[in-house]
Amino acid sequence: MSQSDRVQTSIYFPKDIHEALVRWAQEEDRPISNLVVRIVSKAVEEREKQQNPPQ
């Protein structure tokens, strides 16, 4: 996905969630934003599968 295919948004997390995301991102040696994109993308994919089950 190129930069032109992305949009920017702001998210406010509770402090404990942010701290958990920081640790997780550090364990995977990636930026928090990249980790969150991966988590959200997977959640959206799963939701779409549930709403549109294979026929």
mmCIF file of N, CA and C in Angstrom:
data_model
loop_
_atom_site.group_PDB
_atom_site.id
_atom_site.type_symbol
_atom_site.label_atom_id
_atom_site.label_comp_id
_atom_site.label_asym_id
_atom_site.label_seq_id
_atom_site.Cartn_x
_atom_site.Cartn_y
_atom_site.Cartn_z
ATOM 1 N N MET A 1 0.854 -1.177 0.000
ATOM 2 C CA MET A 1 0.000 0.000 0.000
ATOM 3 C C MET A 1 0.896 1.234 0.000
ATOM 4 N N SER A 2 0.651 2.105 -0.940
ATOM 5 C CA SER A 2 1.478 3.313 -1.029
ATOM 6 C C SER A 2 0.968 4.381 -0.069
ATOM 7 N N GLN A 3 1.798 5.376 0.168
ATOM 8 C CA GLN A 3 1.411 6.480 1.055
ATOM 9 C C GLN A 3 0.150 7.173 0.555
ATOM 10 N N SER A 4 -0.021 7.267 -0.758
ATOM 11 C CA SER A 4 -1.195 7.956 -1.295
ATOM 12 C C SER A 4 -2.479 7.171 -1.061
ATOM 13 N N ASP A 5 -2.365 5.886 -0.701
ATOM 14 C CA ASP A 5 -3.536 5.060 -0.414
ATOM 15 C C ASP A 5 -3.943 5.135 1.056
ATOM 16 N N ARG A 6 -3.256 5.928 1.824
ATOM 17 C CA ARG A 6 -3.510 6.000 3.266
ATOM 18 C C ARG A 6 -4.110 7.348 3.645
ATOM 19 N N VAL A 7 -4.885 7.334 4.722
ATOM 20 C CA VAL A 7 -5.403 8.573 5.301
ATOM 21 C C VAL A 7 -4.942 8.628 6.751
ATOM 22 N N GLN A 8 -4.858 9.812 7.285
ATOM 23 C CA GLN A 8 -4.376 9.995 8.646
ATOM 24 C C GLN A 8 -5.556 10.224 9.570
ATOM 25 N N THR A 9 -5.473 9.662 10.771
ATOM 26 C CA THR A 9 -6.497 9.866 11.785
ATOM 27 C C THR A 9 -5.823 9.905 13.153
ATOM 28 N N SER A 10 -6.526 10.448 14.125
ATOM 29 C CA SER A 10 -6.007 10.492 15.497
ATOM 30 C C SER A 10 -6.829 9.559 16.366
ATOM 31 N N ILE A 11 -6.150 8.861 17.256
ATOM 32 C CA ILE A 11 -6.811 7.949 18.186
ATOM 33 C C ILE A 11 -6.287 8.254 19.582
ATOM 34 N N TYR A 12 -7.178 8.290 20.543
ATOM 35 C CA TYR A 12 -6.795 8.493 21.933
ATOM 36 C C TYR A 12 -7.057 7.197 22.690
ATOM 37 N N PHE A 13 -5.996 6.631 23.274
ATOM 38 C CA PHE A 13 -6.095 5.390 24.021
ATOM 39 C C PHE A 13 -6.031 5.672 25.514
ATOM 40 N N PRO A 14 -6.685 4.835 26.321
ATOM 41 C CA PRO A 14 -6.419 4.896 27.754
ATOM 42 C C PRO A 14 -4.931 4.590 27.977
ATOM 43 N N LYS A 15 -4.374 5.157 29.024
ATOM 44 C CA LYS A 15 -2.935 5.041 29.275
ATOM 45 C C LYS A 15 -2.478 3.583 29.354
ATOM 46 N N ASP A 16 -3.254 2.726 30.013
ATOM 47 C CA ASP A 16 -2.840 1.330 30.152
ATOM 48 C C ASP A 16 -2.816 0.600 28.808
ATOM 49 N N ILE A 17 -3.748 0.915 27.931
ATOM 50 C CA ILE A 17 -3.764 0.311 26.597
ATOM 51 C C ILE A 17 -2.558 0.801 25.799
ATOM 52 N N HIS A 18 -2.274 2.081 25.892
ATOM 53 C CA HIS A 18 -1.123 2.636 25.173
ATOM 54 C C HIS A 18 0.173 1.973 25.641
ATOM 55 N N GLU A 19 0.318 1.803 26.938
ATOM 56 C CA GLU A 19 1.529 1.171 27.466
ATOM 57 C C GLU A 19 1.658 -0.265 26.961
ATOM 58 N N ALA A 20 0.533 -0.982 26.896
ATOM 59 C CA ALA A 20 0.557 -2.353 26.376
ATOM 60 C C ALA A 20 0.942 -2.363 24.898
ATOM 61 N N LEU A 21 0.429 -1.403 24.133
ATOM 62 C CA LEU A 21 0.775 -1.310 22.713
ATOM 63 C C LEU A 21 2.252 -0.972 22.519
ATOM 64 N N VAL A 22 2.779 -0.112 23.370
ATOM 65 C CA VAL A 22 4.204 0.237 23.297
ATOM 66 C C VAL A 22 5.051 -1.017 23.512
ATOM 67 N N ARG A 23 4.725 -1.792 24.535
ATOM 68 C CA ARG A 23 5.489 -3.019 24.806
ATOM 69 C C ARG A 23 5.386 -3.994 23.629
ATOM 70 N N TRP A 24 4.172 -4.165 23.121
ATOM 71 C CA TRP A 24 3.935 -5.083 22.007
ATOM 72 C C TRP A 24 4.739 -4.643 20.781
ATOM 73 N N ALA A 25 4.676 -3.369 20.463
ATOM 74 C CA ALA A 25 5.400 -2.844 19.300
ATOM 75 C C ALA A 25 6.910 -3.026 19.475
ATOM 76 N N GLN A 26 7.406 -2.794 20.678
ATOM 77 C CA GLN A 26 8.837 -2.973 20.932
ATOM 78 C C GLN A 26 9.247 -4.432 20.759
ATOM 79 N N GLU A 27 8.393 -5.352 21.222
ATOM 80 C CA GLU A 27 8.686 -6.781 21.071
ATOM 81 C C GLU A 27 8.782 -7.173 19.600
ATOM 82 N N GLU A 28 7.994 -6.526 18.765
ATOM 83 C CA GLU A 28 7.978 -6.841 17.332
ATOM 84 C C GLU A 28 8.865 -5.897 16.521
ATOM 85 N N ASP A 29 9.570 -5.013 17.211
ATOM 86 C CA ASP A 29 10.489 -4.066 16.571
ATOM 87 C C ASP A 29 9.807 -3.305 15.431
ATOM 88 N N ARG A 30 8.659 -2.705 15.762
ATOM 89 C CA ARG A 30 7.909 -1.924 14.779
ATOM 90 C C ARG A 30 7.309 -0.706 15.472
ATOM 91 N N PRO A 31 6.947 0.323 14.716
ATOM 92 C CA PRO A 31 6.294 1.489 15.321
ATOM 93 C C PRO A 31 4.877 1.130 15.782
ATOM 94 N N ILE A 32 4.399 1.833 16.778
ATOM 95 C CA ILE A 32 3.042 1.598 17.275
ATOM 96 C C ILE A 32 2.024 1.771 16.153
ATOM 97 N N SER A 33 2.198 2.793 15.331
ATOM 98 C CA SER A 33 1.223 3.042 14.263
ATOM 99 C C SER A 33 1.129 1.847 13.321
ATOM 100 N N ASN A 34 2.254 1.239 13.001
ATOM 101 C CA ASN A 34 2.263 0.066 12.129
ATOM 102 C C ASN A 34 1.559 -1.109 12.799
ATOM 103 N N LEU A 35 1.799 -1.296 14.078
ATOM 104 C CA LEU A 35 1.147 -2.359 14.835
ATOM 105 C C LEU A 35 -0.361 -2.157 14.853
ATOM 106 N N VAL A 36 -0.802 -0.936 15.116
ATOM 107 C CA VAL A 36 -2.235 -0.644 15.187
ATOM 108 C C VAL A 36 -2.899 -0.861 13.826
ATOM 109 N N VAL A 37 -2.228 -0.467 12.749
ATOM 110 C CA VAL A 37 -2.781 -0.715 11.408
ATOM 111 C C VAL A 37 -2.975 -2.212 11.204
ATOM 112 N N ARG A 38 -1.991 -3.005 11.605
ATOM 113 C CA ARG A 38 -2.097 -4.459 11.443
ATOM 114 C C ARG A 38 -3.254 -5.027 12.264
ATOM 115 N N ILE A 39 -3.385 -4.589 13.518
ATOM 116 C CA ILE A 39 -4.448 -5.078 14.399
ATOM 117 C C ILE A 39 -5.821 -4.698 13.848
ATOM 118 N N VAL A 40 -5.970 -3.450 13.455
ATOM 119 C CA VAL A 40 -7.261 -2.973 12.946
ATOM 120 C C VAL A 40 -7.594 -3.641 11.616
ATOM 121 N N SER A 41 -6.622 -3.793 10.750
ATOM 122 C CA SER A 41 -6.859 -4.450 9.460
ATOM 123 C C SER A 41 -7.368 -5.872 9.663
ATOM 124 N N LYS A 42 -6.754 -6.583 10.590
ATOM 125 C CA LYS A 42 -7.177 -7.956 10.872
ATOM 126 C C LYS A 42 -8.593 -7.982 11.455
ATOM 127 N N ALA A 43 -8.907 -7.046 12.334
ATOM 128 C CA ALA A 43 -10.246 -6.975 12.922
ATOM 129 C C ALA A 43 -11.300 -6.675 11.855
ATOM 130 N N VAL A 44 -10.996 -5.761 10.945
ATOM 131 C CA VAL A 44 -11.930 -5.424 9.864
ATOM 132 C C VAL A 44 -12.138 -6.637 8.961
ATOM 133 N N GLU A 45 -11.063 -7.317 8.642
ATOM 134 C CA GLU A 45 -11.149 -8.515 7.798
ATOM 135 C C GLU A 45 -12.043 -9.572 8.448
ATOM 136 N N GLU A 46 -11.848 -9.816 9.737
ATOM 137 C CA GLU A 46 -12.665 -10.790 10.463
ATOM 138 C C GLU A 46 -14.134 -10.371 10.503
ATOM 139 N N ARG A 47 -14.383 -9.106 10.731
ATOM 140 C CA ARG A 47 -15.765 -8.599 10.781
ATOM 141 C C ARG A 47 -16.445 -8.778 9.435
ATOM 142 N N GLU A 48 -15.735 -8.480 8.362
ATOM 143 C CA GLU A 48 -16.306 -8.635 7.026
ATOM 144 C C GLU A 48 -16.599 -10.098 6.724
ATOM 145 N N LYS A 49 -15.754 -11.008 7.186
ATOM 146 C CA LYS A 49 -16.010 -12.440 7.005
ATOM 147 C C LYS A 49 -17.282 -12.855 7.744
ATOM 148 N N GLN A 50 -17.468 -12.325 8.958
ATOM 149 C CA GLN A 50 -18.657 -12.663 9.742
ATOM 150 C C GLN A 50 -19.922 -12.108 9.104
ATOM 151 N N GLN A 51 -19.835 -10.915 8.545
ATOM 152 C CA GLN A 51 -21.014 -10.290 7.945
ATOM 153 C C GLN A 51 -21.319 -10.847 6.560
ATOM 154 N N ASN A 52 -20.321 -11.385 5.886
ATOM 155 C CA ASN A 52 -20.487 -11.921 4.534
ATOM 156 C C ASN A 52 -19.921 -13.333 4.467
ATOM 157 N N PRO A 53 -20.589 -14.293 5.153
ATOM 158 C CA PRO A 53 -20.044 -15.654 5.142
ATOM 159 C C PRO A 53 -20.074 -16.245 3.731
ATOM 160 N N PRO A 54 -19.143 -17.160 3.439
ATOM 161 C CA PRO A 54 -19.136 -17.791 2.112
ATOM 162 C C PRO A 54 -20.440 -18.533 1.869
ATOM 163 N N GLN A 55 -20.903 -18.506 0.662
ATOM 164 C CA GLN A 55 -22.180 -19.147 0.308
ATOM 165 C C GLN A 55 -21.960 -20.583 -0.090
#
